[in-house]
Amino acid sequence: MRQTYSYKEKVKQFMIVLLPIFITQITLMSTGFFDTVMAGNVSEYDLAGVAIAVNIFMPVFGSILGVLSGLTPTISQLYGANKKEELPFIIVQGIYLAIVIAICLIILGFIVIDPLLNVMNLEAKVKIVAKGFLLACAFGISPILIAAVFRNFVDALGYTRVTMVVTVCAVPINICMNYLFIFGKMGFPALGGIGAGVGTAITYWFVLFINLLVIKHVKPFSQYDIFRFFGKPDFAAWRQLLSIGIPIGFAMFCEQSIFGAVALFMAAYGTTVIAAHQAAMNFSTMVYMIPLSISMALTIMVGYEVGAKRYKDAKKYSYLGVALSILFSGSLTLILANFKGEIAALYTKDEAVYQMIQIFLLYVIVLQFSDAISAPLQGALRGYKDVKITLILAVISYWIIGLPVGYAFANYLGVGPYGYWVGLIAGIVAGAVALIIRLVKVQRKQLVK
C-alpha cells in the first residue's frame, strides 16, 4: 500500500485491495457448498447431518475468526506508522493466541456436541453424521486458526491477492479430499458425510502449509523474518488483541445467530415456507459478500491511514467505501427486480416454493441495500479500532430491535413469515443510522488531534 492524493488514486488502490478479498469470500463460501452437495449425493441422512453440522460449526468458527481479525487494524496501523519492527512480535503473539483459542474450542466442542445434538431430537443416522463431521473438523481447527493469523498479516499489508490465490488453490484440494473420503475412492474408506469433515480438516492443514511457505519465502513477507525468534507469550499483548477482536467476534456472532433464530421461527409455517426462506437467505448471503468484502477492505485502508496519522484520507476512504457499496448494491437491485423468477428457479421445481421465493427476494432487495450501508460503516470503525460500540449496536440492532419487531409483525400484525424479514430490515436500518452517527463522531475526534 502507498499514500494516495486524489480520489482517482484512492479508487484504484481500494479496488486493488477489494477485488481479491471479494474473490476470497466467494471461494470460502464454495467449500461449504461442495460439502453439502457432495454429501447429498450419498443419502438424505448424510445431507441432513452435514447441513446441521455446518450450521452449528460456521457461526462459532466465524466468530473465532472475527476475534483473530483484531490483528488486521493493529497491523495496518503499525504498518501505516512505519513501525514495521514491531510486526513480528504481534504476529507471534497472535499465533500463541490462536493455539490457545483452538484448544479451548476443541475442549468445549467435546463437552457440548452430544447434549446439543440430543436436544435437537435428530434421527440416529443424522446424529452420527453430524457428530462425525464436527469431530473430524476438530483436527483442522488449530492449523486454520494459525493460518488466519498469517492471512491477517498478509491482508493488513495490502497483499490481498496472495490470500486470494491461497484460498482459490484450497478449493480443488477440498473437492478432491471430499471425493476420496465421502465416496471411498482409490482405496480410501467411504465415510459418507463424515468424509466431508475429514476433507475439510485436511484442507485446513494444506492452507496452513501454503501460508507458511508464503510467509517464509515470498517477499515482502520473508523480509520480516517472523520465525527468527519465538519469545514467551505476552499476556499484555493478548489483552490488547482481544480488546479489539472479542467485540468484532461477538458482533459477528450476533449477526449470524439471528438468522439461525429466524430460521427456527420459520419452522412453524411448514416445509414450503422453510424451503423458500432458506433459498432466499442463501442468495442473500451470496449478495452480502459484496458489502462484507468492502467492509474488510475498509478496515485495512482506514487502519493504514490512521496509523500514518492521515486522518483526512481515512475519512475519504470511509465514505468512498460506502459510496461504492451503494453503487454495487443498486446495480444488484436492478438485477434482482428483473430476474427474481430466474433466480427462484435455480433453487426449486416446486411451484408453491417457487412463488414464495420470489416474494422473499423482494425483501432481500431491501435487506441487501441496508447491508450496503451498514457493513462498510462497521469496517471503517474497525479501522479506527472503535469496535466496542459496534458490538453494542449489533446486539441492539438484531436482538433488541430486529427479532422483537419481526415477531410482532409475524404474529400480531398479520404479516406472517415475511414479518421476520421486516424485523431484520428494521434492525439493520436502525443500526446503520447509529453507525453513521458514531463514525462522524470518531472522525471529528481524530481530526481535532
C-alpha positions as a Python dict, from the first residue, in 0.01 Angstrom:
ca = {
    (1, 'M'): (0, 0, 0),
    (2, 'R'): (103, 360, -53),
    (3, 'Q'): (-16, 711, 16),
    (4, 'T'): (-271, 844, -231),
    (5, 'Y'): (-357, 1204, -314),
    (6, 'S'): (-658, 1211, -547),
    (7, 'Y'): (-990, 1028, -542),
    (8, 'K'): (-889, 853, -864),
    (9, 'E'): (-579, 710, -691),
    (10, 'K'): (-788, 612, -389),
    (11, 'V'): (-1042, 428, -602),
    (12, 'K'): (-762, 240, -781),
    (13, 'Q'): (-589, 149, -453),
    (14, 'F'): (-918, 49, -295),
    (15, 'M'): (-1013, -180, -586),
    (16, 'I'): (-668, -345, -580),
    (17, 'V'): (-732, -442, -218),
    (18, 'L'): (-1105, -514, -257),
    (19, 'L'): (-1128, -747, -559),
    (20, 'P'): (-907, -1024, -417),
    (21, 'I'): (-1098, -1007, -87),
    (22, 'F'): (-1427, -1050, -273),
    (23, 'I'): (-1298, -1349, -470),
    (24, 'T'): (-1163, -1496, -147),
    (25, 'Q'): (-1500, -1464, 29),
    (26, 'I'): (-1687, -1623, -261),
    (27, 'T'): (-1433, -1905, -266),
    (28, 'L'): (-1470, -1963, 108),
    (29, 'M'): (-1846, -1993, 61),
    (30, 'S'): (-1800, -2252, -210),
    (31, 'T'): (-1630, -2502, 24),
    (32, 'G'): (-1944, -2532, 238),
    (33, 'F'): (-2150, -2558, -80),
    (34, 'F'): (-1944, -2851, -210),
    (35, 'D'): (-1951, -3024, 131),
    (36, 'T'): (-2331, -3015, 131),
    (37, 'V'): (-2388, -3104, -234),
    (38, 'M'): (-2143, -3396, -236),
    (39, 'A'): (-2282, -3537, 89),
    (40, 'G'): (-2631, -3509, -59),
    (41, 'N'): (-2525, -3748, -334),
    (42, 'V'): (-2476, -4021, -73),
    (43, 'S'): (-2809, -4010, 111),
    (44, 'E'): (-3060, -3773, 266),
    (45, 'Y'): (-2921, -3861, 609),
    (46, 'D'): (-2571, -3756, 508),
    (47, 'L'): (-2708, -3436, 359),
    (48, 'A'): (-2906, -3353, 672),
    (49, 'G'): (-2616, -3443, 902),
    (50, 'V'): (-2365, -3225, 716),
    (51, 'A'): (-2614, -2937, 690),
    (52, 'I'): (-2682, -2944, 1066),
    (53, 'A'): (-2310, -2972, 1149),
    (54, 'V'): (-2223, -2681, 919),
    (55, 'N'): (-2497, -2467, 1075),
    (56, 'I'): (-2353, -2540, 1421),
    (57, 'F'): (-1991, -2500, 1319),
    (58, 'M'): (-1994, -2190, 1100),
    (59, 'P'): (-2137, -1928, 1343),
    (60, 'V'): (-1887, -2032, 1611),
    (61, 'F'): (-1599, -2065, 1366),
    (62, 'G'): (-1682, -1732, 1201),
    (63, 'S'): (-1690, -1562, 1540),
    (64, 'I'): (-1348, -1701, 1631),
    (65, 'L'): (-1207, -1577, 1302),
    (66, 'G'): (-1361, -1242, 1391),
    (67, 'V'): (-1174, -1242, 1721),
    (68, 'L'): (-845, -1305, 1539),
    (69, 'S'): (-929, -1036, 1284),
    (70, 'G'): (-843, -786, 1558),
    (71, 'L'): (-493, -833, 1420),
    (72, 'T'): (-583, -656, 1095),
    (73, 'P'): (-633, -299, 1225),
    (74, 'T'): (-343, -345, 1469),
    (75, 'I'): (-102, -449, 1193),
    (76, 'S'): (-241, -191, 947),
    (77, 'Q'): (-187, 93, 1192),
    (78, 'L'): (167, -22, 1277),
    (79, 'Y'): (242, -54, 906),
    (80, 'G'): (98, 289, 834),
    (81, 'A'): (302, 436, 1123),
    (82, 'N'): (615, 271, 976),
    (83, 'K'): (668, 66, 1294),
    (84, 'K'): (749, -246, 1096),
    (85, 'E'): (994, -375, 1356),
    (86, 'E'): (701, -440, 1591),
    (87, 'L'): (512, -665, 1349),
    (88, 'P'): (696, -997, 1416),
    (89, 'F'): (620, -972, 1789),
    (90, 'I'): (248, -907, 1727),
    (91, 'I'): (220, -1193, 1478),
    (92, 'V'): (394, -1442, 1709),
    (93, 'Q'): (161, -1342, 1993),
    (94, 'G'): (-129, -1390, 1752),
    (95, 'I'): (-6, -1745, 1681),
    (96, 'Y'): (9, -1824, 2053),
    (97, 'L'): (-339, -1681, 2100),
    (98, 'A'): (-475, -1882, 1806),
    (99, 'I'): (-339, -2206, 1955),
    (100, 'V'): (-496, -2135, 2296),
    (101, 'I'): (-831, -2047, 2136),
    (102, 'A'): (-820, -2364, 1925),
    (103, 'I'): (-757, -2583, 2233),
    (104, 'C'): (-1041, -2416, 2424),
    (105, 'L'): (-1276, -2453, 2125),
    (106, 'I'): (-1196, -2823, 2084),
    (107, 'I'): (-1249, -2893, 2456),
    (108, 'L'): (-1577, -2701, 2451),
    (109, 'G'): (-1686, -2892, 2144),
    (110, 'F'): (-1628, -3231, 2306),
    (111, 'I'): (-1835, -3118, 2606),
    (112, 'V'): (-2136, -2971, 2423),
    (113, 'I'): (-2170, -3172, 2099),
    (114, 'D'): (-2368, -3464, 2245),
    (115, 'P'): (-2605, -3256, 2462),
    (116, 'L'): (-2665, -3015, 2174),
    (117, 'L'): (-2743, -3288, 1921),
    (118, 'N'): (-2963, -3472, 2175),
    (119, 'V'): (-3174, -3159, 2227),
    (120, 'M'): (-3237, -3141, 1852),
    (121, 'N'): (-3410, -3486, 1854),
    (122, 'L'): (-3237, -3599, 1536),
    (123, 'E'): (-3267, -3938, 1374),
    (124, 'A'): (-2984, -4167, 1480),
    (125, 'K'): (-2820, -4174, 1135),
    (126, 'V'): (-2831, -3797, 1103),
    (127, 'K'): (-2683, -3750, 1451),
    (128, 'I'): (-2394, -3989, 1373),
    (129, 'V'): (-2304, -3795, 1056),
    (130, 'A'): (-2331, -3455, 1226),
    (131, 'K'): (-2116, -3560, 1521),
    (132, 'G'): (-1861, -3734, 1299),
    (133, 'F'): (-1832, -3428, 1074),
    (134, 'L'): (-1769, -3197, 1372),
    (135, 'L'): (-1515, -3433, 1531),
    (136, 'A'): (-1327, -3462, 1203),
    (137, 'C'): (-1321, -3083, 1163),
    (138, 'A'): (-1172, -3055, 1513),
    (139, 'F'): (-841, -3191, 1380),
    (140, 'G'): (-817, -2892, 1147),
    (141, 'I'): (-907, -2615, 1394),
    (142, 'S'): (-554, -2536, 1513),
    (143, 'P'): (-397, -2511, 1166),
    (144, 'I'): (-675, -2298, 1018),
    (145, 'L'): (-666, -2052, 1310),
    (146, 'I'): (-287, -2018, 1280),
    (147, 'A'): (-334, -1970, 905),
    (148, 'A'): (-588, -1698, 987),
    (149, 'V'): (-316, -1509, 1176),
    (150, 'F'): (-94, -1520, 868),
    (151, 'R'): (-387, -1417, 649),
    (152, 'N'): (-450, -1110, 865),
    (153, 'F'): (-80, -1022, 837),
    (154, 'V'): (-79, -1054, 458),
    (155, 'D'): (-409, -868, 414),
    (156, 'A'): (-311, -588, 652),
    (157, 'L'): (-9, -511, 433),
    (158, 'G'): (-243, -477, 137),
    (159, 'Y'): (-143, -800, -42),
    (160, 'T'): (-495, -943, -55),
    (161, 'R'): (-419, -1110, -389),
    (162, 'V'): (-189, -1353, -207),
    (163, 'T'): (-473, -1459, 24),
    (164, 'M'): (-697, -1495, -280),
    (165, 'V'): (-453, -1728, -457),
    (166, 'V'): (-407, -1945, -146),
    (167, 'T'): (-783, -1971, -91),
    (168, 'V'): (-859, -2049, -455),
    (169, 'C'): (-594, -2325, -451),
    (170, 'A'): (-760, -2477, -143),
    (171, 'V'): (-1095, -2535, -318),
    (172, 'P'): (-981, -2815, -557),
    (173, 'I'): (-798, -2976, -264),
    (174, 'N'): (-1121, -2973, -65),
    (175, 'I'): (-1318, -3121, -355),
    (176, 'C'): (-1059, -3395, -412),
    (177, 'M'): (-1041, -3489, -43),
    (178, 'N'): (-1421, -3495, -24),
    (179, 'Y'): (-1436, -3719, -329),
    (180, 'L'): (-1187, -3964, -178),
    (181, 'F'): (-1332, -3981, 173),
    (182, 'I'): (-1705, -3935, 104),
    (183, 'F'): (-1728, -4194, -174),
    (184, 'G'): (-1430, -4415, -78),
    (185, 'K'): (-1227, -4381, -397),
    (186, 'M'): (-868, -4500, -462),
    (187, 'G'): (-870, -4729, -159),
    (188, 'F'): (-981, -4470, 95),
    (189, 'P'): (-1272, -4555, 329),
    (190, 'A'): (-1620, -4445, 221),
    (191, 'L'): (-1724, -4227, 515),
    (192, 'G'): (-2022, -4050, 361),
    (193, 'G'): (-2099, -3713, 517),
    (194, 'I'): (-1831, -3766, 780),
    (195, 'G'): (-1580, -3778, 495),
    (196, 'A'): (-1666, -3415, 418),
    (197, 'G'): (-1537, -3328, 766),
    (198, 'V'): (-1219, -3526, 704),
    (199, 'G'): (-1170, -3349, 371),
    (200, 'T'): (-1223, -3012, 538),
    (201, 'A'): (-966, -3086, 810),
    (202, 'I'): (-704, -3196, 555),
    (203, 'T'): (-773, -2882, 352),
    (204, 'Y'): (-717, -2668, 662),
    (205, 'W'): (-371, -2826, 707),
    (206, 'F'): (-297, -2759, 339),
    (207, 'V'): (-393, -2390, 384),
    (208, 'L'): (-156, -2361, 681),
    (209, 'F'): (129, -2525, 487),
    (210, 'I'): (88, -2287, 191),
    (211, 'N'): (72, -1986, 423),
    (212, 'L'): (393, -2098, 595),
    (213, 'L'): (570, -2120, 260),
    (214, 'V'): (448, -1772, 164),
    (215, 'I'): (549, -1610, 495),
    (216, 'K'): (887, -1782, 493),
    (217, 'H'): (994, -1748, 129),
    (218, 'V'): (790, -1481, -53),
    (219, 'K'): (882, -1113, -41),
    (220, 'P'): (797, -878, 124),
    (221, 'F'): (673, -1115, 399),
    (222, 'S'): (1001, -1304, 424),
    (223, 'Q'): (1182, -976, 499),
    (224, 'Y'): (1008, -958, 838),
    (225, 'D'): (1165, -1294, 936),
    (226, 'I'): (866, -1377, 1155),
    (227, 'F'): (1011, -1706, 1280),
    (228, 'R'): (1353, -1583, 1383),
    (229, 'F'): (1254, -1554, 1748),
    (230, 'F'): (963, -1708, 1933),
    (231, 'G'): (956, -1527, 2264),
    (232, 'K'): (737, -1625, 2553),
    (233, 'P'): (366, -1544, 2549),
    (234, 'D'): (294, -1182, 2640),
    (235, 'F'): (-45, -1158, 2812),
    (236, 'A'): (-49, -779, 2783),
    (237, 'A'): (-29, -817, 2403),
    (238, 'W'): (-305, -1079, 2419),
    (239, 'R'): (-526, -839, 2611),
    (240, 'Q'): (-462, -571, 2350),
    (241, 'L'): (-553, -803, 2063),
    (242, 'L'): (-857, -944, 2242),
    (243, 'S'): (-983, -598, 2337),
    (244, 'I'): (-1024, -538, 1964),
    (245, 'G'): (-1100, -892, 1848),
    (246, 'I'): (-1363, -1001, 2102),
    (247, 'P'): (-1610, -721, 2019),
    (248, 'I'): (-1564, -798, 1648),
    (249, 'G'): (-1618, -1171, 1707),
    (250, 'F'): (-1925, -1123, 1924),
    (251, 'A'): (-2071, -873, 1677),
    (252, 'M'): (-2030, -1133, 1401),
    (253, 'F'): (-2192, -1398, 1622),
    (254, 'C'): (-2489, -1168, 1694),
    (255, 'E'): (-2530, -1114, 1322),
    (256, 'Q'): (-2500, -1478, 1218),
    (257, 'S'): (-2701, -1626, 1506),
    (258, 'I'): (-3003, -1401, 1443),
    (259, 'F'): (-3056, -1565, 1105),
    (260, 'G'): (-3046, -1906, 1273),
    (261, 'A'): (-3307, -1788, 1523),
    (262, 'V'): (-3531, -1662, 1243),
    (263, 'A'): (-3497, -1998, 1067),
    (264, 'L'): (-3624, -2171, 1382),
    (265, 'F'): (-3927, -1942, 1397),
    (266, 'M'): (-3994, -2014, 1029),
    (267, 'A'): (-4038, -2383, 1116),
    (268, 'A'): (-4387, -2303, 1249),
    (269, 'Y'): (-4505, -2215, 897),
    (270, 'G'): (-4435, -2550, 733),
    (271, 'T'): (-4196, -2707, 486),
    (272, 'T'): (-4280, -2482, 190),
    (273, 'V'): (-4205, -2165, 385),
    (274, 'I'): (-3887, -2313, 534),
    (275, 'A'): (-3758, -2414, 189),
    (276, 'A'): (-3840, -2076, 34),
    (277, 'H'): (-3689, -1885, 326),
    (278, 'Q'): (-3366, -2089, 316),
    (279, 'A'): (-3333, -2040, -60),
    (280, 'A'): (-3381, -1663, -32),
    (281, 'M'): (-3144, -1647, 264),
    (282, 'N'): (-2883, -1843, 70),
    (283, 'F'): (-2900, -1596, -216),
    (284, 'S'): (-2896, -1305, 30),
    (285, 'T'): (-2577, -1444, 184),
    (286, 'M'): (-2411, -1456, -157),
    (287, 'V'): (-2513, -1096, -229),
    (288, 'Y'): (-2383, -993, 115),
    (289, 'M'): (-2031, -1091, 9),
    (290, 'I'): (-2003, -755, -169),
    (291, 'P'): (-2062, -522, 130),
    (292, 'L'): (-1874, -767, 355),
    (293, 'S'): (-1569, -754, 126),
    (294, 'I'): (-1588, -375, 112),
    (295, 'S'): (-1607, -371, 492),
    (296, 'M'): (-1290, -582, 520),
    (297, 'A'): (-1108, -366, 266),
    (298, 'L'): (-1207, -51, 457),
    (299, 'T'): (-1064, -191, 780),
    (300, 'I'): (-728, -227, 605),
    (301, 'M'): (-732, 107, 423),
    (302, 'V'): (-864, 316, 713),
    (303, 'G'): (-628, 145, 958),
    (304, 'Y'): (-333, 218, 731),
    (305, 'E'): (-421, 588, 700),
    (306, 'V'): (-496, 626, 1072),
    (307, 'G'): (-160, 467, 1155),
    (308, 'A'): (8, 723, 931),
    (309, 'K'): (-199, 999, 1100),
    (310, 'R'): (-355, 1095, 768),
    (311, 'Y'): (-700, 1132, 920),
    (312, 'K'): (-849, 1323, 626),
    (313, 'D'): (-750, 1038, 393),
    (314, 'A'): (-901, 785, 632),
    (315, 'K'): (-1227, 981, 624),
    (316, 'K'): (-1226, 992, 244),
    (317, 'Y'): (-1173, 615, 223),
    (318, 'S'): (-1462, 562, 466),
    (319, 'Y'): (-1715, 741, 251),
    (320, 'L'): (-1564, 610, -71),
    (321, 'G'): (-1629, 257, 55),
    (322, 'V'): (-1990, 335, 144),
    (323, 'A'): (-2047, 501, -194),
    (324, 'L'): (-1905, 203, -386),
    (325, 'S'): (-2111, -38, -177),
    (326, 'I'): (-2432, 154, -253),
    (327, 'L'): (-2338, 167, -623),
    (328, 'F'): (-2281, -209, -646),
    (329, 'S'): (-2593, -285, -442),
    (330, 'G'): (-2801, -54, -661),
    (331, 'S'): (-2689, -250, -966),
    (332, 'L'): (-2780, -578, -795),
    (333, 'T'): (-3119, -436, -703),
    (334, 'L'): (-3197, -392, -1073),
    (335, 'I'): (-3087, -749, -1144),
    (336, 'L'): (-3293, -891, -856),
    (337, 'A'): (-3603, -693, -952),
    (338, 'N'): (-3592, -809, -1315),
    (339, 'F'): (-3470, -1168, -1274),
    (340, 'K'): (-3622, -1285, -945),
    (341, 'G'): (-3813, -1558, -1130),
    (342, 'E'): (-3499, -1696, -1289),
    (343, 'I'): (-3317, -1680, -955),
    (344, 'A'): (-3601, -1865, -779),
    (345, 'A'): (-3595, -2134, -1048),
    (346, 'L'): (-3235, -2217, -958),
    (347, 'Y'): (-3350, -2342, -617),
    (348, 'T'): (-3666, -2541, -683),
    (349, 'K'): (-3908, -2700, -929),
    (350, 'D'): (-4196, -2690, -683),
    (351, 'E'): (-4446, -2423, -791),
    (352, 'A'): (-4551, -2317, -438),
    (353, 'V'): (-4190, -2282, -324),
    (354, 'Y'): (-4101, -2105, -649),
    (355, 'Q'): (-4369, -1840, -598),
    (356, 'M'): (-4281, -1783, -235),
    (357, 'I'): (-3908, -1747, -308),
    (358, 'Q'): (-3990, -1461, -543),
    (359, 'I'): (-4175, -1281, -265),
    (360, 'F'): (-3889, -1335, -21),
    (361, 'L'): (-3646, -1200, -283),
    (362, 'L'): (-3829, -867, -273),
    (363, 'Y'): (-3734, -844, 93),
    (364, 'V'): (-3378, -947, 1),
    (365, 'I'): (-3359, -635, -220),
    (366, 'V'): (-3432, -407, 75),
    (367, 'L'): (-3218, -611, 313),
    (368, 'Q'): (-2907, -610, 96),
    (369, 'F'): (-2943, -237, 25),
    (370, 'S'): (-2950, -176, 402),
    (371, 'D'): (-2644, -400, 442),
    (372, 'A'): (-2470, -198, 170),
    (373, 'I'): (-2466, 97, 411),
    (374, 'S'): (-2424, -83, 743),
    (375, 'A'): (-2138, -323, 662),
    (376, 'P'): (-1889, -63, 525),
    (377, 'L'): (-1953, 159, 827),
    (378, 'Q'): (-1858, -129, 1056),
    (379, 'G'): (-1540, -189, 856),
    (380, 'A'): (-1441, 177, 875),
    (381, 'L'): (-1495, 188, 1252),
    (382, 'R'): (-1279, -124, 1293),
    (383, 'G'): (-1006, 56, 1102),
    (384, 'Y'): (-1019, 320, 1375),
    (385, 'K'): (-1012, 37, 1635),
    (386, 'D'): (-1353, 157, 1750),
    (387, 'V'): (-1508, -187, 1799),
    (388, 'K'): (-1693, -192, 2132),
    (389, 'I'): (-1970, 35, 2005),
    (390, 'T'): (-2009, -192, 1701),
    (391, 'L'): (-2078, -487, 1932),
    (392, 'I'): (-2332, -291, 2135),
    (393, 'L'): (-2508, -173, 1820),
    (394, 'A'): (-2512, -529, 1681),
    (395, 'V'): (-2688, -656, 1994),
    (396, 'I'): (-2937, -369, 1986),
    (397, 'S'): (-2997, -386, 1610),
    (398, 'Y'): (-3053, -760, 1580),
    (399, 'W'): (-3176, -881, 1916),
    (400, 'I'): (-3348, -580, 2075),
    (401, 'I'): (-3497, -427, 1759),
    (402, 'G'): (-3481, -684, 1477),
    (403, 'L'): (-3614, -1002, 1637),
    (404, 'P'): (-3889, -845, 1855),
    (405, 'V'): (-4013, -629, 1566),
    (406, 'G'): (-4011, -933, 1337),
    (407, 'Y'): (-4200, -1143, 1592),
    (408, 'A'): (-4458, -867, 1640),
    (409, 'F'): (-4516, -826, 1265),
    (410, 'A'): (-4534, -1202, 1211),
    (411, 'N'): (-4764, -1292, 1499),
    (412, 'Y'): (-4964, -982, 1589),
    (413, 'L'): (-4988, -773, 1272),
    (414, 'G'): (-5085, -1050, 1030),
    (415, 'V'): (-4774, -1034, 812),
    (416, 'G'): (-4684, -1398, 872),
    (417, 'P'): (-4335, -1530, 789),
    (418, 'Y'): (-4248, -1214, 599),
    (419, 'G'): (-4269, -1025, 927),
    (420, 'Y'): (-3933, -1163, 1035),
    (421, 'W'): (-3774, -1012, 726),
    (422, 'V'): (-3936, -680, 813),
    (423, 'G'): (-3774, -709, 1157),
    (424, 'L'): (-3432, -786, 1013),
    (425, 'I'): (-3454, -487, 781),
    (426, 'A'): (-3571, -259, 1064),
    (427, 'G'): (-3280, -368, 1283),
    (428, 'I'): (-3018, -318, 1013),
    (429, 'V'): (-3156, 26, 918),
    (430, 'A'): (-3156, 137, 1282),
    (431, 'G'): (-2802, 6, 1322),
    (432, 'A'): (-2686, 187, 1006),
    (433, 'V'): (-2819, 520, 1133),
    (434, 'A'): (-2642, 471, 1467),
    (435, 'L'): (-2319, 367, 1290),
    (436, 'I'): (-2323, 682, 1076),
    (437, 'I'): (-2355, 896, 1388),
    (438, 'R'): (-2074, 704, 1558),
    (439, 'L'): (-1840, 725, 1257),
    (440, 'V'): (-1891, 1101, 1226),
    (441, 'K'): (-1815, 1141, 1596),
    (442, 'V'): (-1496, 931, 1574),
    (443, 'Q'): (-1374, 1115, 1265),
    (444, 'R'): (-1432, 1456, 1421),
    (445, 'K'): (-1239, 1344, 1727),
    (446, 'Q'): (-948, 1224, 1509),
    (447, 'L'): (-937, 1546, 1306),
    (448, 'V'): (-911, 1752, 1622),
    (449, 'K'): (-589, 1569, 1721),
}
